[in-house]
PDB file of C-alpha atoms and ligand atoms in Angstrom:
ATOM      1  CA  MET A1043      -0.483 -23.242   1.354  1.00  0.00           C
ATOM      2  CA  SER A1044      -0.417 -26.188   3.825  1.00  0.00           C
ATOM      3  CA  ARG A1045       1.623 -29.385   3.322  1.00  0.00           C
ATOM      4  CA  THR A1046      -1.490 -30.967   1.799  1.00  0.00           C
ATOM      5  CA  GLY A1047      -1.661 -28.206  -0.754  1.00  0.00           C
ATOM      6  CA  ALA A1048      -4.949 -26.802   0.527  1.00  0.00           C
ATOM      7  CA  ALA A1049      -5.068 -22.997   0.950  1.00  0.00           C
ATOM      8  CA  GLN A1050      -5.146 -21.964   4.630  1.00  0.00           C
ATOM      9  CA  PRO A1051      -7.406 -19.013   5.655  1.00  0.00           C
ATOM     10  CA  THR A1052      -5.448 -15.956   6.533  1.00  0.00           C
ATOM     11  CA  GLN A1053      -5.106 -15.591  10.353  1.00  0.00           C
ATOM     12  CA  TYR A1054      -5.474 -11.979  11.527  1.00  0.00           C
ATOM     13  CA  PRO A1055      -4.730 -10.958  15.149  1.00  0.00           C
ATOM     14  CA  ASP A1056      -7.551  -9.623  17.174  1.00  0.00           C
ATOM     15  CA  PRO A1057      -7.870  -5.794  17.356  1.00  0.00           C
ATOM     16  CA  ASP A1058      -7.196  -4.093  20.758  1.00  0.00           C
ATOM     17  CA  PRO A1059     -10.483  -4.490  22.551  1.00  0.00           C
ATOM     18  CA  ARG A1060     -10.004  -1.249  24.407  1.00  0.00           C
ATOM     19  CA  PHE A1061     -10.435   0.682  21.159  1.00  0.00           C
ATOM     20  CA  PRO A1062     -13.412  -0.674  19.124  1.00  0.00           C
ATOM     21  CA  PHE A1063     -13.457   0.503  15.512  1.00  0.00           C
ATOM     22  CA  PRO A1064     -15.498   3.722  15.412  1.00  0.00           C
ATOM     23  CA  HIS A1065     -19.103   3.575  14.263  1.00  0.00           C
ATOM     24  CA  SER A1066     -19.896   5.488  11.156  1.00  0.00           C
ATOM     25  CA  PRO A1067     -23.432   6.914  10.682  1.00  0.00           C
ATOM     26  CA  THR A1068     -23.072   6.301   6.907  1.00  0.00           C
ATOM     27  CA  PRO A1069     -21.211   3.643   4.892  1.00  0.00           C
ATOM     28  CA  THR A1070     -17.545   4.773   4.538  1.00  0.00           C
ATOM     29  CA  ARG A1071     -15.798   5.053   1.160  1.00  0.00           C
ATOM     30  CA  CYS A1072     -13.411   2.261   2.127  1.00  0.00           C
ATOM     31  CA  GLN A1073     -16.444   0.029   2.514  1.00  0.00           C
ATOM     32  CA  THR A1074     -18.095   1.051  -0.725  1.00  0.00           C
ATOM     33  CA  GLU A1075     -14.904   1.409  -2.851  1.00  0.00           C
ATOM     34  CA  PRO A1076     -12.349  -0.875  -1.128  1.00  0.00           C
ATOM     35  CA  THR A1077      -9.996  -1.109  -4.105  1.00  0.00           C
ATOM     36  CA  LEU A1078      -9.288   2.645  -3.990  1.00  0.00           C
ATOM     37  CA  PHE A1079      -7.633   2.074  -0.638  1.00  0.00           C
ATOM     38  CA  ASP A1080      -5.407  -0.841  -1.673  1.00  0.00           C
ATOM     39  CA  PHE A1081      -1.792   0.228  -1.240  1.00  0.00           C
ATOM     40  CA  ALA A1082       1.457  -1.369  -0.050  1.00  0.00           C
ATOM     41  CA  ASN A1083       4.820   0.392   0.247  1.00  0.00           C
ATOM     42  CA  GLY A1084       6.594   0.055  -3.087  1.00  0.00           C
ATOM     43  CA  ASP A1085       3.337   0.168  -5.115  1.00  0.00           C
ATOM     44  CA  ARG A1086       4.465   3.336  -6.783  1.00  0.00           C
ATOM     45  CA  THR A1087       7.227   1.632  -8.828  1.00  0.00           C
ATOM     46  CA  SER A1088       4.965   0.271 -11.571  1.00  0.00           C
ATOM     47  CA  ASP A1089       3.107   3.445 -12.530  1.00  0.00           C
ATOM     48  CA  PRO A1090       3.964   6.329 -10.125  1.00  0.00           C
ATOM     49  CA  ALA A1091       1.704   8.920 -11.625  1.00  0.00           C
ATOM     50  CA  ALA A1092      -1.416   6.650 -11.668  1.00  0.00           C
ATOM     51  CA  THR A1093      -0.671   5.447  -8.146  1.00  0.00           C
ATOM     52  CA  GLU A1094      -0.293   9.019  -6.867  1.00  0.00           C
ATOM     53  CA  MET A1095      -3.638   9.976  -8.450  1.00  0.00           C
ATOM     54  CA  ARG A1096      -5.374   7.062  -6.762  1.00  0.00           C
ATOM     55  CA  LEU A1097      -3.703   7.872  -3.434  1.00  0.00           C
ATOM     56  CA  ASN A1098      -4.926  11.452  -3.651  1.00  0.00           C
ATOM     57  CA  LYS A1099      -8.424  10.236  -4.382  1.00  0.00           C
ATOM     58  CA  ALA A1100      -8.360   7.972  -1.323  1.00  0.00           C
ATOM     59  CA  ARG A1101      -6.929  10.726   0.844  1.00  0.00           C
ATOM     60  CA  ARG A1102      -9.687  13.047  -0.268  1.00  0.00           C
ATOM     61  CA  ALA A1103     -12.308  10.349   0.509  1.00  0.00           C
ATOM     62  CA  CYS A1104     -10.842   9.963   4.023  1.00  0.00           C
ATOM     63  CA  SER A1105     -10.818  13.751   4.615  1.00  0.00           C
ATOM     64  CA  GLY A1106     -14.560  13.810   4.115  1.00  0.00           C
ATOM     65  CA  CYS A1107     -15.174  10.709   6.335  1.00  0.00           C
ATOM     66  CA  PRO A1108     -17.069  11.374   9.589  1.00  0.00           C
ATOM     67  CA  ILE A1109     -14.863   8.989  11.580  1.00  0.00           C
ATOM     68  CA  VAL A1110     -11.442   9.961  10.176  1.00  0.00           C
ATOM     69  CA  LYS A1111      -9.894  10.934  13.565  1.00  0.00           C
ATOM     70  CA  ASP A1112     -10.934   7.737  15.415  1.00  0.00           C
ATOM     71  CA  CYS A1113     -10.108   5.646  12.309  1.00  0.00           C
ATOM     72  CA  LEU A1114      -6.544   7.008  12.407  1.00  0.00           C
ATOM     73  CA  ARG A1115      -6.202   6.260  16.114  1.00  0.00           C
ATOM     74  CA  TRP A1116      -7.541   2.710  15.578  1.00  0.00           C
ATOM     75  CA  ALA A1117      -5.108   2.198  12.742  1.00  0.00           C
ATOM     76  CA  LEU A1118      -2.104   3.362  14.715  1.00  0.00           C
ATOM     77  CA  ILE A1119      -3.049   1.179  17.700  1.00  0.00           C
ATOM     78  CA  ASN A1120      -3.703  -1.934  15.601  1.00  0.00           C
ATOM     79  CA  LYS A1121      -0.350  -2.112  13.791  1.00  0.00           C
ATOM     80  CA  PRO A1122      -0.564  -5.831  12.904  1.00  0.00           C
ATOM     81  CA  LEU A1123      -3.930  -5.245  11.225  1.00  0.00           C
ATOM     82  CA  THR A1124      -2.928  -2.138   9.306  1.00  0.00           C
ATOM     83  CA  LYS A1125       0.368  -3.047   7.592  1.00  0.00           C
ATOM     84  CA  VAL A1126      -1.061  -2.245   4.151  1.00  0.00           C
ATOM     85  CA  GLY A1127      -3.634   0.092   2.707  1.00  0.00           C
ATOM     86  CA  ILE A1128      -4.590   3.751   2.807  1.00  0.00           C
ATOM     87  CA  ILE A1129      -6.233   4.267   6.167  1.00  0.00           C
ATOM     88  CA  ALA A1130      -7.376   7.638   7.399  1.00  0.00           C
ATOM     89  CA  ALA A1131      -5.475   9.270   4.571  1.00  0.00           C
ATOM     90  CA  THR A1132      -2.196   7.660   5.596  1.00  0.00           C
ATOM     91  CA  THR A1133       0.155   5.190   3.872  1.00  0.00           C
ATOM     92  CA  PRO A1134       1.734   2.388   5.927  1.00  0.00           C
ATOM     93  CA  SER A1135       5.030   4.237   6.194  1.00  0.00           C
ATOM     94  CA  GLN A1136       3.356   7.437   7.349  1.00  0.00           C
ATOM     95  CA  ARG A1137       1.594   5.395  10.028  1.00  0.00           C
ATOM     96  CA  THR A1138       4.995   4.073  11.095  1.00  0.00           C
ATOM     97  CA  THR A1139       6.274   7.624  11.458  1.00  0.00           C
ATOM     98  CA  LEU A1140       3.144   8.661  13.398  1.00  0.00           C
ATOM     99  CA  ARG A1141       3.577   5.675  15.809  1.00  0.00           C
ATOM    100  CA  LYS A1142       7.147   6.809  16.459  1.00  0.00           C
ATOM    101  CA  ARG A1143       5.885  10.311  17.203  1.00  0.00           C
ATOM    102  CA  MET A1144       3.285   8.928  19.656  1.00  0.00           C
ATOM    103  CA  ALA A1145       6.014   6.932  21.444  1.00  0.00           C
ATOM    104  CA  ASP A1146       8.194  10.035  21.622  1.00  0.00           C
ATOM    105  CA  ARG A1147       5.315  12.037  23.040  1.00  0.00           C
ATOM    106  CA  LEU A1148       3.720   9.566  25.391  1.00  0.00           C
ATOM    107  CA  GLY A1149       6.459   6.975  25.970  1.00  0.00           C
ATOM    108  CA  PRO A1150       6.904   3.360  24.690  1.00  0.00           C
ATOM    109  CA  ASP A1151       3.558   2.289  26.348  1.00  0.00           C
ATOM    110  CA  TRP A1152       1.691   4.996  24.441  1.00  0.00           C
ATOM    111  CA  ILE A1153      -1.257   2.712  23.665  1.00  0.00           C
ATOM    112  CA  ASP A1154      -1.796   1.992  27.394  1.00  0.00           C
ATOM    113  CA  VAL A1155      -1.599   5.755  28.050  1.00  0.00           C
ATOM    114  CA  LEU A1156      -4.263   6.382  25.454  1.00  0.00           C
ATOM    115  CA  ALA A1157      -6.399   3.615  26.941  1.00  0.00           C
ATOM    116  CA  ALA A1158      -6.090   5.225  30.403  1.00  0.00           C
ATOM    117  CA  GLN A1159      -7.034   8.663  28.991  1.00  0.00           C
ATOM    118  CA  ALA A1160     -10.070   7.185  27.276  1.00  0.00           C
ATOM    119  CA  LYS A1161     -11.164   5.411  30.472  1.00  0.00           C
ATOM    120  CA  ALA A1162     -10.794   8.614  32.449  1.00  0.00           C
ATOM    121  CA  ARG A1163     -12.859  10.469  29.870  1.00  0.00           C
ATOM    122  CA  ARG A1164     -15.672   7.813  30.102  1.00  0.00           C
ATOM    123  CA  GLU A1165     -15.560   7.962  33.909  1.00  0.00           C
ATOM    124  CA  ARG A1166     -15.809  11.845  33.809  1.00  0.00           C
ATOM    125  CA  ALA A1167     -18.719  11.677  31.476  1.00  0.00           C
ATOM    126  CA  ALA A1168     -20.464   9.038  33.664  1.00  0.00           C
ATOM    127  CA  ALA A1169     -19.839  11.194  36.773  1.00  0.00           C
ATOM    128  CA  ALA A1170     -21.216  14.266  34.966  1.00  0.00           C
ATOM    129  CA  ARG A1171     -24.436  12.329  34.313  1.00  0.00           C
ATOM    130  CA  HIS A1172     -24.925  11.782  38.064  1.00  0.00           C
ATOM    131  CA  ASN A1173     -23.828  15.161  39.423  1.00  0.00           C
ATOM    132  CA  PRO A1174     -25.248  18.492  38.375  1.00  0.00           C
ATOM    133  CA  LEU A1175     -22.606  20.451  36.438  1.00  0.00           C
ATOM    134  CA  THR A1176     -21.584  24.071  36.757  1.00  0.00           C
ATOM    135  CA  ILE A1177     -21.984  26.043  33.530  1.00  0.00           C
ATOM    136  CA  SER A1178     -18.290  25.920  32.770  1.00  0.00           C
ATOM    137  CA  GLN A1179     -18.095  22.151  33.453  1.00  0.00           C
ATOM    138  CA  ALA A1180     -21.027  21.611  31.158  1.00  0.00           C
ATOM    139  CA  ARG A1181     -19.225  23.610  28.445  1.00  0.00           C
ATOM    140  CA  ILE A1182     -16.128  21.396  28.817  1.00  0.00           C
ATOM    141  CA  VAL A1183     -18.148  18.229  28.619  1.00  0.00           C
ATOM    142  CA  ARG A1184     -19.977  19.466  25.486  1.00  0.00           C
ATOM    143  CA  LEU A1185     -16.548  20.318  23.899  1.00  0.00           C
ATOM    144  CA  ASP A1186     -15.195  16.914  24.806  1.00  0.00           C
ATOM    145  CA  ARG A1187     -18.213  15.208  23.166  1.00  0.00           C
ATOM    146  CA  GLU A1188     -17.820  17.315  20.105  1.00  0.00           C
ATOM    147  CA  ILE A1189     -14.177  16.378  19.773  1.00  0.00           C
ATOM    148  CA  ASN A1190     -14.318  12.766  20.865  1.00  0.00           C
ATOM    149  CA  GLY A1191     -17.856  11.588  20.570  1.00  0.00           C
ATOM    150  CA  PRO A1192     -19.426   9.962  17.450  1.00  0.00           C
ATOM    151  CA  MET A1193     -20.559  12.428  14.777  1.00  0.00           C
ATOM    152  CA  ARG A1194     -24.216  12.105  13.739  1.00  0.00           C
ATOM    153  CA  ARG A1195     -24.361  14.454  10.839  1.00  0.00           C
ATOM    154  CA  PRO A1196     -22.305  14.430   7.540  1.00  0.00           C
ATOM    155  CA  LEU A1197     -19.466  16.936   7.582  1.00  0.00           C
ATOM    156  CA  THR A1198     -19.980  20.208   5.799  1.00  0.00           C
ATOM    157  CA  PRO A1199     -17.566  21.177   3.015  1.00  0.00           C
ATOM    158  CA  ALA A1200     -15.911  23.677   5.406  1.00  0.00           C
ATOM    159  CA  GLN A1201     -15.391  20.972   8.035  1.00  0.00           C
ATOM    160  CA  GLN A1202     -13.992  18.594   5.419  1.00  0.00           C
ATOM    161  CA  GLN A1203     -11.576  21.327   4.313  1.00  0.00           C
ATOM    162  CA  ARG A1204     -10.468  21.747   7.907  1.00  0.00           C
ATOM    163  CA  ASN A1205      -9.988  18.072   8.355  1.00  0.00           C
ATOM    164  CA  MET A1206      -7.930  17.844   5.172  1.00  0.00           C
ATOM    165  CA  ALA A1207      -5.805  20.863   6.283  1.00  0.00           C
ATOM    166  CA  ARG A1208      -5.184  19.237   9.675  1.00  0.00           C
ATOM    167  CA  LEU A1209      -4.231  15.869   8.132  1.00  0.00           C
ATOM    168  CA  VAL A1210      -1.861  17.499   5.619  1.00  0.00           C
ATOM    169  CA  ALA A1211      -0.275  19.599   8.405  1.00  0.00           C
ATOM    170  CA  GLY A1212       0.073  16.534  10.605  1.00  0.00           C
ATOM    171  CA  LEU A1213       1.590  14.443   7.820  1.00  0.00           C
ATOM    172  CA  LYS A1214       4.041  17.227   6.804  1.00  0.00           C
ATOM    173  CA  ALA A1215       5.192  17.402  10.445  1.00  0.00           C
ATOM    174  CA  ALA A1216       5.588  13.636  10.599  1.00  0.00           C
TER     175      ALA A1216
HETATM  176  S1  SF4 B 905     -11.127   7.564   7.332  1.00  0.00           S
HETATM  177 FE1  SF4 B 905     -11.008   5.321   7.701  1.00  0.00          FE
HETATM  178  S2  SF4 B 905     -13.125   4.636   7.727  1.00  0.00           S
HETATM  179 FE2  SF4 B 905     -13.109   6.593   6.703  1.00  0.00          FE
HETATM  180  S3  SF4 B 905     -12.890   6.192   4.533  1.00  0.00           S
HETATM  181 FE3  SF4 B 905     -10.783   6.509   5.330  1.00  0.00          FE
HETATM  182  S4  SF4 B 905     -10.068   4.532   5.865  1.00  0.00           S
HETATM  183 FE4  SF4 B 905     -12.275   4.367   5.658  1.00  0.00          FE
END
């Protein structure tokens, strides 16, 4: 509230322009069911069992999301914007742990390192468009697009299962 008593609109910082939020080919569950993803650390105290059930539902929704990997990277990079909520199947405290792991792995300027890697990847892809590739180079570029490019088809149940297993393994290791 301001001194005049009028409510002030919440001011959010701008997201890092080097990492735009990934495009989803279909509406994401957090867009269609936003309340499912509401969560702040400490929420569990009122009804732990009900909260856990809701969290599991949100995590399952994220595991089937076509942009889960890029969504997680966006959330880790944009800390001021992601202090609450389930995002890419993670709670706020799990994201804090994952940020620490990124800093351990890549150094305190890990976001700049990721930005440099992304730029190099874009430059390689642009160069590949102008120069004929050898067969093995073309294979690497295809693999890179599969891993890092936007997904155009919904995930199969097997792919969803694999995503879930990777997320669970990553979170256990966090
Ligand atoms: S992965 Fe990200 S975009 Fe997809 S449903 Fe979860 S929070 Fe939403």
